[in-house]
Amino acid sequence: MENVFIKEDDSILDAMRTFDASGRKTAFIIDEDKKLLAAVSEGDVRRFILSGGDLNDSVKKIANYKPRSLKEDERDDAYDFLRRHNIQGLPIVDENGVVIDTVFWSENHYKKQSELSCPVVMMAGGKGTRLYPYTRILPKPLIPVGEKPIAELIMDSFSEYGINRMILVVNHKKNMIKSYFGEVDKPYTIEYVDEDTPLGTGGGLSLLRGKVNETFILTNCDILIEEDYSKIYAHHKAEGNVITMVCSLRNFQVAYGVVEFGEHGNITDMKEKPEFSFFTNTGIYIVEPEVIDYIKDGEFIGFPDIINRLKDDGKKVGVYPINENTWMDMGQLDELGKMENRLRGISK
C-alpha cells in the first residue's frame, strides 16, 4: 500500500512533503488505528497558499472530513468512480472504516487535459555555463536527456495540449539549433528569433514585438514540469494577472548541525541538520503580450526586473504553486541523471 497517509496533527507542509515523496496529488488523514478521517488534495493546498495561508498550520484547516471511499467488494468500480467524480485517488476501507488499500489513476488509465492554442516562447540563447563541459560542444537546448534533446522534450510536452506554434529566442550556437530541428519531424512549427547580442533573461522578449499579440507561455530551455498546463493557464486568466509565475516548493536540509548564539558567545539554540522549505521560480510563466511593451528595444534586462517594473506600474503579477516532485531542472550537472531516470520511470 502506498505511503500517502498523514496524521491530524501534521502540518500542511507535511502534507506537501507526502505528495512529493509519493508522487501523488492526494493524501489521506488516518488515526492510530488506520481509520479514515479525511482527505487533502494538492488543489486544497494550492488554494490555501494563494489565500496567504501559513504552511505550518495544521492540515485540519484544509482537510475534507467527508472523503469518498469504497468498500472491498466495490473495488472493481474504483476507476469508474474516480472518473465520475473527477478525483485522483481514493481509499479502500473495511466495514469499520479502516484503510486496507488505495487506488490512484495511472498513466495507463485516464488523463484529463484541455487543449490550448497559445504560443510557447522558449529562451534558448544562453551559454549554459553550469553544464560545462557538455555545453562547450553542444548548446544547452540540444543537451540530450535520454533519446531527445531537452528542448525537444519541452516542446513535445506542450504539443500534447494542442499547441502548434513554438518560438525559440536563440543566440549561442544558434545555427546548430536550427540545423537540428530542421531535420526533425514534428507536429508543430518552430520560429526563430535571433538575439544577436545577449539581452539577459528578459531582454530577448523585446524581439517579439509585432510577432506575438496574444497570451503566451514563456519557458526556459532546461526544465520540465509534470503539471496540467491548461489548469495553469485557466488560473492565470481567472486571476487577471499580466504574468503568472509557476513556483515549486523546494526542501533543503543543512548537512550540519546549526548553532545559534548570542552575546558573549552563549549558545541560544541548536538544531541537528535542520530542513528549510522555500518556493522557488521554476522558469515557466504565463505572460500577457502587453509585457513586451515594458521592454525597450535592445535593452539588457533580467525577467525579475521586468516583473518589478510591472509591479511598480500597478500591474498584477501572481504565482501558481506546484510540488517539488513535479519539477525537473536539468540546468545543473547533477540533475541530468535524475531527470533521465524520471523520464524513464525509474524511481530515485
One Martini backbone bead per residue (centre of mass of N, CA, C, O) as a GRO file, in nm:
protein
  348
    1MET     BB    1   0.098   0.035   0.021
    2GLU     BB    2   0.085   0.355  -0.003
    3ASN     BB    3   0.249   0.658   0.116
    4VAL     BB    4  -0.055   0.858   0.190
    5PHE     BB    5  -0.016   0.931   0.505
    6ILE     BB    6  -0.164   1.121   0.774
    7LYS     BB    7  -0.201   1.335   1.043
    8GLU     BB    8  -0.381   1.566   1.218
    9ASP     BB    9  -0.101   1.708   1.343
   10ASP     BB   10  -0.017   1.786   1.081
   11SER     BB   11   0.105   1.974   0.837
   12ILE     BB   12   0.090   2.116   0.531
   13LEU     BB   13   0.385   2.056   0.471
   14ASP     BB   14   0.361   1.751   0.519
   15ALA     BB   15   0.168   1.703   0.285
   16MET     BB   16   0.363   1.796   0.061
   17ARG     BB   17   0.579   1.582   0.123
   18THR     BB   18   0.395   1.347   0.055
   19PHE     BB   19   0.353   1.413  -0.237
   20ASP     BB   20   0.653   1.398  -0.316
   21ALA     BB   21   0.716   1.103  -0.216
   22SER     BB   22   0.466   0.964  -0.386
   23GLY     BB   23   0.349   1.130  -0.650
   24ARG     BB   24   0.091   1.244  -0.533
   25LYS     BB   25  -0.231   1.453  -0.498
   26THR     BB   26  -0.305   1.269  -0.240
   27ALA     BB   27  -0.414   1.257   0.104
   28PHE     BB   28  -0.460   1.067   0.413
   29ILE     BB   29  -0.639   1.077   0.710
   30ILE     BB   30  -0.538   0.904   1.007
   31ASP     BB   31  -0.540   0.706   1.265
   32GLU     BB   32  -0.399   0.474   1.477
   33ASP     BB   33  -0.612   0.255   1.329
   34LYS     BB   34  -0.648   0.347   1.019
   35LYS     BB   35  -0.875   0.542   1.015
   36LEU     BB   36  -1.074   0.729   0.827
   37LEU     BB   37  -1.107   1.098   0.817
   38ALA     BB   38  -0.948   1.231   0.562
   39ALA     BB   39  -0.875   1.469   0.293
   40VAL     BB   40  -0.599   1.587   0.075
   41SER     BB   41  -0.511   1.817  -0.174
   42GLU     BB   42  -0.331   2.003  -0.387
   43GLY     BB   43  -0.559   2.209  -0.430
   44ASP     BB   44  -0.600   2.284  -0.134
   45VAL     BB   45  -0.315   2.395  -0.094
   46ARG     BB   46  -0.311   2.608  -0.317
   47ARG     BB   47  -0.545   2.781  -0.210
   48PHE     BB   48  -0.410   2.843   0.062
   49ILE     BB   49  -0.160   2.987  -0.043
   50LEU     BB   50  -0.316   3.209  -0.217
   51SER     BB   51  -0.454   3.317   0.066
   52GLY     BB   52  -0.195   3.330   0.279
   53GLY     BB   53  -0.107   3.080   0.409
   54ASP     BB   54   0.035   2.867   0.654
   55LEU     BB   55   0.231   2.577   0.634
   56ASN     BB   56   0.226   2.530   0.962
   57ASP     BB   57  -0.043   2.457   0.963
   58SER     BB   58  -0.296   2.265   1.001
   59VAL     BB   59  -0.450   2.027   0.801
   60LYS     BB   60  -0.741   2.073   0.916
   61LYS     BB   61  -0.804   2.345   0.761
   62ILE     BB   62  -0.828   2.173   0.458
   63ALA     BB   63  -0.983   1.931   0.512
   64ASN     BB   64  -1.182   1.650   0.413
   65TYR     BB   65  -1.445   1.506   0.625
   66LYS     BB   66  -1.583   1.377   0.337
   67PRO     BB   67  -1.462   1.121   0.217
   68ARG     BB   68  -1.404   0.915  -0.031
   69SER     BB   69  -1.506   0.562  -0.062
   70LEU     BB   70  -1.443   0.204  -0.064
   71LYS     BB   71  -1.520  -0.111  -0.068
   72GLU     BB   72  -1.396  -0.414  -0.136
   73ASP     BB   73  -1.658  -0.499  -0.321
   74GLU     BB   74  -1.598  -0.210  -0.504
   75ARG     BB   75  -1.321  -0.211  -0.658
   76ASP     BB   76  -1.409  -0.250  -0.964
   77ASP     BB   77  -1.529   0.066  -0.955
   78ALA     BB   78  -1.296   0.273  -0.913
   79TYR     BB   79  -1.233   0.410  -1.195
   80ASP     BB   80  -1.519   0.508  -1.244
   81PHE     BB   81  -1.533   0.678  -0.987
   82LEU     BB   82  -1.301   0.872  -1.052
   83ARG     BB   83  -1.422   0.981  -1.313
   84ARG     BB   84  -1.701   1.088  -1.210
   85HIS     BB   85  -1.545   1.270  -0.967
   86ASN     BB   86  -1.268   1.388  -1.039
   87ILE     BB   87  -1.036   1.202  -0.903
   88GLN     BB   88  -0.719   1.065  -0.810
   89GLY     BB   89  -0.812   0.921  -0.528
   90LEU     BB   90  -0.877   0.626  -0.311
   91PRO     BB   91  -0.999   0.443  -0.053
   92ILE     BB   92  -0.996   0.124   0.097
   93VAL     BB   93  -1.245  -0.017   0.310
   94ASP     BB   94  -1.378  -0.146   0.574
   95GLU     BB   95  -1.644  -0.187   0.795
   96ASN     BB   96  -1.464   0.026   0.997
   97GLY     BB   97  -1.285   0.234   0.812
   98VAL     BB   98  -1.033   0.084   0.735
   99VAL     BB   99  -0.744   0.101   0.568
  100ILE     BB  100  -0.637  -0.140   0.295
  101ASP     BB  101  -0.631   0.065   0.044
  102THR     BB  102  -0.537   0.207  -0.282
  103VAL     BB  103  -0.652   0.429  -0.556
  104PHE     BB  104  -0.501   0.529  -0.871
  105TRP     BB  105  -0.407   0.696  -1.117
  106SER     BB  106  -0.271   0.620  -1.432
  107GLU     BB  107  -0.132   0.637  -1.743
  108ASN     BB  108  -0.331   0.386  -1.832
  109HIS     BB  109  -0.598   0.552  -1.802
  110TYR     BB  110  -0.642   0.882  -1.702
  111LYS     BB  111  -0.613   1.206  -1.880
  112LYS     BB  112  -0.688   1.530  -1.810
  113GLN     BB  113  -0.713   1.772  -2.082
  114SER     BB  114  -0.676   2.076  -2.236
  115GLU     BB  115  -0.675   2.283  -2.486
  116LEU     BB  116  -0.426   2.487  -2.655
  117SER     BB  117  -0.344   2.807  -2.852
  118CYS     BB  118  -0.087   2.905  -2.748
  119PRO     BB  119   0.218   3.016  -2.744
  120VAL     BB  120   0.570   2.931  -2.729
  121VAL     BB  121   0.844   3.064  -2.538
  122MET     BB  122   1.197   3.010  -2.579
  123MET     BB  123   1.489   3.042  -2.393
  124ALA     BB  124   1.787   2.964  -2.617
  125GLY     BB  125   2.073   3.165  -2.575
  126GLY     BB  126   2.247   3.042  -2.377
  127LYS     BB  127   2.556   2.890  -2.255
  128GLY     BB  128   2.554   2.689  -2.011
  129THR     BB  129   2.781   2.697  -1.772
  130ARG     BB  130   2.667   2.469  -1.570
  131LEU     BB  131   2.726   2.242  -1.823
  132TYR     BB  132   3.001   2.203  -1.801
  133PRO     BB  133   3.135   2.052  -2.089
  134TYR     BB  134   2.889   2.013  -2.281
  135THR     BB  135   2.861   2.331  -2.381
  136ARG     BB  136   3.125   2.327  -2.559
  137ILE     BB  137   2.959   2.163  -2.789
  138LEU     BB  138   2.666   2.215  -2.690
  139PRO     BB  139   2.380   2.346  -2.671
  140LYS     BB  140   2.156   2.335  -2.426
  141PRO     BB  141   1.896   2.248  -2.599
  142LEU     BB  142   2.082   1.975  -2.702
  143ILE     BB  143   2.083   1.828  -2.452
  144PRO     BB  144   2.060   1.509  -2.362
  145VAL     BB  145   1.756   1.319  -2.258
  146GLY     BB  146   1.819   1.048  -2.362
  147GLU     BB  147   1.684   1.061  -2.698
  148LYS     BB  148   1.651   1.374  -2.633
  149PRO     BB  149   1.637   1.689  -2.631
  150ILE     BB  150   1.519   1.909  -2.408
  151ALA     BB  151   1.365   2.101  -2.604
  152GLU     BB  152   1.193   1.874  -2.731
  153LEU     BB  153   1.052   1.779  -2.477
  154ILE     BB  154   0.913   2.044  -2.416
  155MET     BB  155   0.754   2.075  -2.683
  156ASP     BB  156   0.605   1.804  -2.662
  157SER     BB  157   0.446   1.873  -2.401
  158PHE     BB  158   0.283   2.105  -2.542
  159SER     BB  159   0.165   1.942  -2.783
  160GLU     BB  160  -0.041   1.773  -2.607
  161TYR     BB  161  -0.225   2.060  -2.604
  162GLY     BB  162  -0.216   2.171  -2.919
  163ILE     BB  163   0.043   2.310  -2.956
  164ASN     BB  164   0.193   2.469  -3.276
  165ARG     BB  165   0.369   2.722  -3.151
  166MET     BB  166   0.719   2.783  -3.167
  167ILE     BB  167   0.953   3.005  -2.993
  168LEU     BB  168   1.299   3.078  -3.050
  169VAL     BB  169   1.547   3.226  -2.856
  170VAL     BB  170   1.858   3.290  -3.015
  171ASN     BB  171   2.236   3.246  -3.007
  172HIS     BB  172   2.405   3.025  -2.901
  173LYS     BB  173   2.454   2.810  -3.143
  174LYS     BB  174   2.206   2.856  -3.350
  175ASN     BB  175   2.270   2.681  -3.605
  176MET     BB  176   2.255   2.408  -3.461
  177ILE     BB  177   1.960   2.427  -3.378
  178LYS     BB  178   1.837   2.467  -3.661
  179SER     BB  179   1.952   2.209  -3.787
  180TYR     BB  180   1.819   2.000  -3.611
  181PHE     BB  181   1.508   2.092  -3.643
  182GLY     BB  182   1.517   2.065  -3.962
  183GLU     BB  183   1.528   1.723  -3.924
  184VAL     BB  184   1.255   1.718  -3.762
  185ASP     BB  185   0.972   1.553  -3.694
  186LYS     BB  186   0.673   1.757  -3.638
  187PRO     BB  187   0.353   1.893  -3.498
  188TYR     BB  188   0.521   2.169  -3.522
  189THR     BB  189   0.624   2.494  -3.522
  190ILE     BB  190   0.936   2.680  -3.581
  191GLU     BB  191   1.056   2.980  -3.453
  192TYR     BB  192   1.304   3.238  -3.502
  193VAL     BB  193   1.493   3.450  -3.272
  194ASP     BB  194   1.751   3.672  -3.304
  195GLU     BB  195   2.013   3.721  -3.060
  196ASP     BB  196   2.290   3.898  -3.126
  197THR     BB  197   2.267   4.016  -2.833
  198PRO     BB  198   2.286   3.992  -2.516
  199LEU     BB  199   1.968   4.042  -2.298
  200GLY     BB  200   1.903   3.838  -2.108
  201THR     BB  201   1.613   3.690  -1.954
  202GLY     BB  202   1.422   3.943  -2.100
  203GLY     BB  203   1.517   4.114  -2.355
  204GLY     BB  204   1.428   3.913  -2.590
  205LEU     BB  205   1.120   3.999  -2.593
  206SER     BB  206   1.150   4.253  -2.778
  207LEU     BB  207   1.162   4.065  -3.046
  208LEU     BB  208   0.830   4.015  -3.037
  209ARG     BB  209   0.751   4.258  -3.166
  210GLY     BB  210   0.476   4.188  -3.381
  211LYS     BB  211   0.459   3.856  -3.327
  212VAL     BB  212   0.310   3.885  -3.038
  213ASN     BB  213  -0.067   3.914  -2.953
  214GLU     BB  214  -0.074   3.698  -2.716
  215THR     BB  215  -0.097   3.475  -2.501
  216PHE     BB  216   0.193   3.326  -2.334
  217ILE     BB  217   0.446   3.088  -2.302
  218LEU     BB  218   0.722   3.088  -2.077
  219THR     BB  219   1.050   2.926  -2.122
  220ASN     BB  220   1.290   2.746  -2.049
  221CYS     BB  221   1.547   2.503  -2.181
  222ASP     BB  222   1.574   2.314  -1.876
  223ILE     BB  223   1.258   2.240  -1.820
  224LEU     BB  224   1.016   2.035  -1.636
  225ILE     BB  225   0.661   1.974  -1.598
  226GLU     BB  226   0.401   1.778  -1.415
  227GLU     BB  227   0.148   1.951  -1.547
  228ASP     BB  228  -0.148   2.128  -1.608
  229TYR     BB  229  -0.150   2.381  -1.828
  230SER     BB  230  -0.454   2.452  -1.839
  231LYS     BB  231  -0.475   2.529  -1.537
  232ILE     BB  232  -0.271   2.756  -1.536
  233TYR     BB  233  -0.409   2.928  -1.749
  234ALA     BB  234  -0.683   2.958  -1.606
  235HIS     BB  235  -0.571   3.097  -1.356
  236HIS     BB  236  -0.454   3.344  -1.495
  237LYS     BB  237  -0.727   3.449  -1.607
  238ALA     BB  238  -0.892   3.457  -1.340
  239GLU     BB  239  -0.679   3.668  -1.199
  240GLY     BB  240  -0.561   3.891  -1.401
  241ASN     BB  241  -0.280   3.850  -1.504
  242VAL     BB  242   0.026   3.932  -1.665
  243ILE     BB  243   0.177   3.733  -1.461
  244THR     BB  244   0.258   3.381  -1.418
  245MET     BB  245   0.432   3.206  -1.173
  246VAL     BB  246   0.595   2.909  -1.146
  247CYS     BB  247   0.609   2.741  -0.831
  248SER     BB  248   0.835   2.558  -0.614
  249LEU     BB  249   0.884   2.342  -0.379
  250ARG     BB  250   1.173   2.349  -0.154
  251ASN     BB  251   1.393   2.120   0.006
  252PHE     BB  252   1.637   2.191   0.268
  253GLN     BB  253   1.929   2.031   0.401
  254VAL     BB  254   2.144   2.061   0.641
  255ALA     BB  255   2.456   1.888   0.690
  256TYR     BB  256   2.448   2.036   0.970
  257GLY     BB  257   2.481   2.163   1.265
  258VAL     BB  258   2.298   2.430   1.412
  259VAL     BB  259   2.411   2.744   1.556
  260GLU     BB  260   2.301   2.962   1.814
  261PHE     BB  261   2.416   3.293   1.922
  262GLY     BB  262   2.506   3.534   2.149
  263GLU     BB  263   2.618   3.697   2.384
  264HIS     BB  264   2.937   3.582   2.455
  265GLY     BB  265   2.873   3.297   2.306
  266ASN     BB  266   2.593   3.202   2.377
  267ILE     BB  267   2.392   2.941   2.354
  268THR     BB  268   2.047   2.933   2.222
  269ASP     BB  269   2.070   2.713   1.979
  270MET     BB  270   1.999   2.374   1.841
  271LYS     BB  271   2.029   2.204   1.514
  272GLU     BB  272   1.988   1.899   1.345
  273LYS     BB  273   1.971   1.918   1.032
  274PRO     BB  274   1.795   2.129   0.908
  275GLU     BB  275   1.482   2.216   0.749
  276PHE     BB  276   1.394   2.389   0.448
  277SER     BB  277   1.131   2.595   0.293
  278PHE     BB  278   1.069   2.691  -0.055
  279PHE     BB  279   0.979   2.912  -0.308
  280THR     BB  280   1.049   2.863  -0.654
  281ASN     BB  281   1.159   2.936  -0.966
  282THR     BB  282   1.108   2.749  -1.266
  283GLY     BB  283   1.074   2.913  -1.561
  284ILE     BB  284   0.754   2.947  -1.576
  285TYR     BB  285   0.509   3.130  -1.780
  286ILE     BB  286   0.238   3.354  -1.797
  287VAL     BB  287   0.186   3.591  -2.074
  288GLU     BB  288   0.126   3.906  -2.163
  289PRO     BB  289   0.182   4.114  -2.436
  290GLU     BB  290   0.223   4.390  -2.275
  291VAL     BB  291   0.507   4.326  -2.159
  292ILE     BB  292   0.677   4.408  -2.410
  293ASP     BB  293   0.632   4.727  -2.363
  294TYR     BB  294   0.851   4.718  -2.105
  295ILE     BB  295   1.066   4.683  -2.342
  296LYS     BB  296   1.342   4.778  -2.484
  297ASP     BB  297   1.524   4.806  -2.743
  298GLY     BB  298   1.814   4.631  -2.661
  299GLU     BB  299   1.763   4.549  -2.370
  300PHE     BB  300   1.921   4.471  -2.071
  301ILE     BB  301   1.728   4.214  -1.895
  302GLY     BB  302   1.567   4.076  -1.639
  303PHE     BB  303   1.277   3.926  -1.556
  304PRO     BB  304   1.251   4.033  -1.262
  305ASP     BB  305   1.267   4.335  -1.354
  306ILE     BB  306   1.006   4.330  -1.511
  307ILE     BB  307   0.822   4.264  -1.277
  308ASN     BB  308   0.889   4.520  -1.113
  309ARG     BB  309   0.789   4.716  -1.328
  310LEU     BB  310   0.494   4.623  -1.320
  311LYS     BB  311   0.438   4.667  -1.019
  312ASP     BB  312   0.502   4.976  -1.023
  313ASP     BB  313   0.243   4.997  -1.237
  314GLY     BB  314   0.005   4.803  -1.104
  315LYS     BB  315   0.046   4.519  -1.181
  316LYS     BB  316  -0.048   4.178  -1.199
  317VAL     BB  317   0.140   3.935  -1.008
  318GLY     BB  318   0.159   3.580  -1.001
  319VAL     BB  319   0.103   3.247  -0.871
  320TYR     BB  320   0.184   2.883  -0.920
  321PRO     BB  321   0.178   2.620  -0.719
  322ILE     BB  322   0.408   2.344  -0.677
  323ASN     BB  323   0.557   2.052  -0.655
  324GLU     BB  324   0.869   1.918  -0.646
  325ASN     BB  325   0.807   1.640  -0.813
  326THR     BB  326   0.713   1.817  -1.089
  327TRP     BB  327   1.017   1.923  -1.107
  328MET     BB  328   1.256   1.954  -1.378
  329ASP     BB  329   1.617   2.026  -1.355
  330MET     BB  330   1.900   2.056  -1.601
  331GLY     BB  331   2.099   2.309  -1.519
  332GLN     BB  332   2.256   2.073  -1.374
  333LEU     BB  333   2.454   1.805  -1.363
  334ASP     BB  334   2.310   1.642  -1.117
  335GLU     BB  335   2.018   1.648  -1.282
  336LEU     BB  336   2.033   1.477  -1.538
  337GLY     BB  337   1.996   1.186  -1.427
  338LYS     BB  338   1.728   1.237  -1.282
  339MET     BB  339   1.562   1.308  -1.531
  340GLU     BB  340   1.606   1.048  -1.689
  341ASN     BB  341   1.479   0.860  -1.476
  342ARG     BB  342   1.200   0.989  -1.473
  343LEU     BB  343   1.136   0.945  -1.783
  344ARG     BB  344   1.176   0.620  -1.739
  345GLY     BB  345   1.051   0.541  -1.446
  346ILE     BB  346   1.271   0.577  -1.231
  347SER     BB  347   1.349   0.553  -0.928
  348LYS     BB  348   1.543   0.699  -0.673
   0.00000   0.00000   0.00000
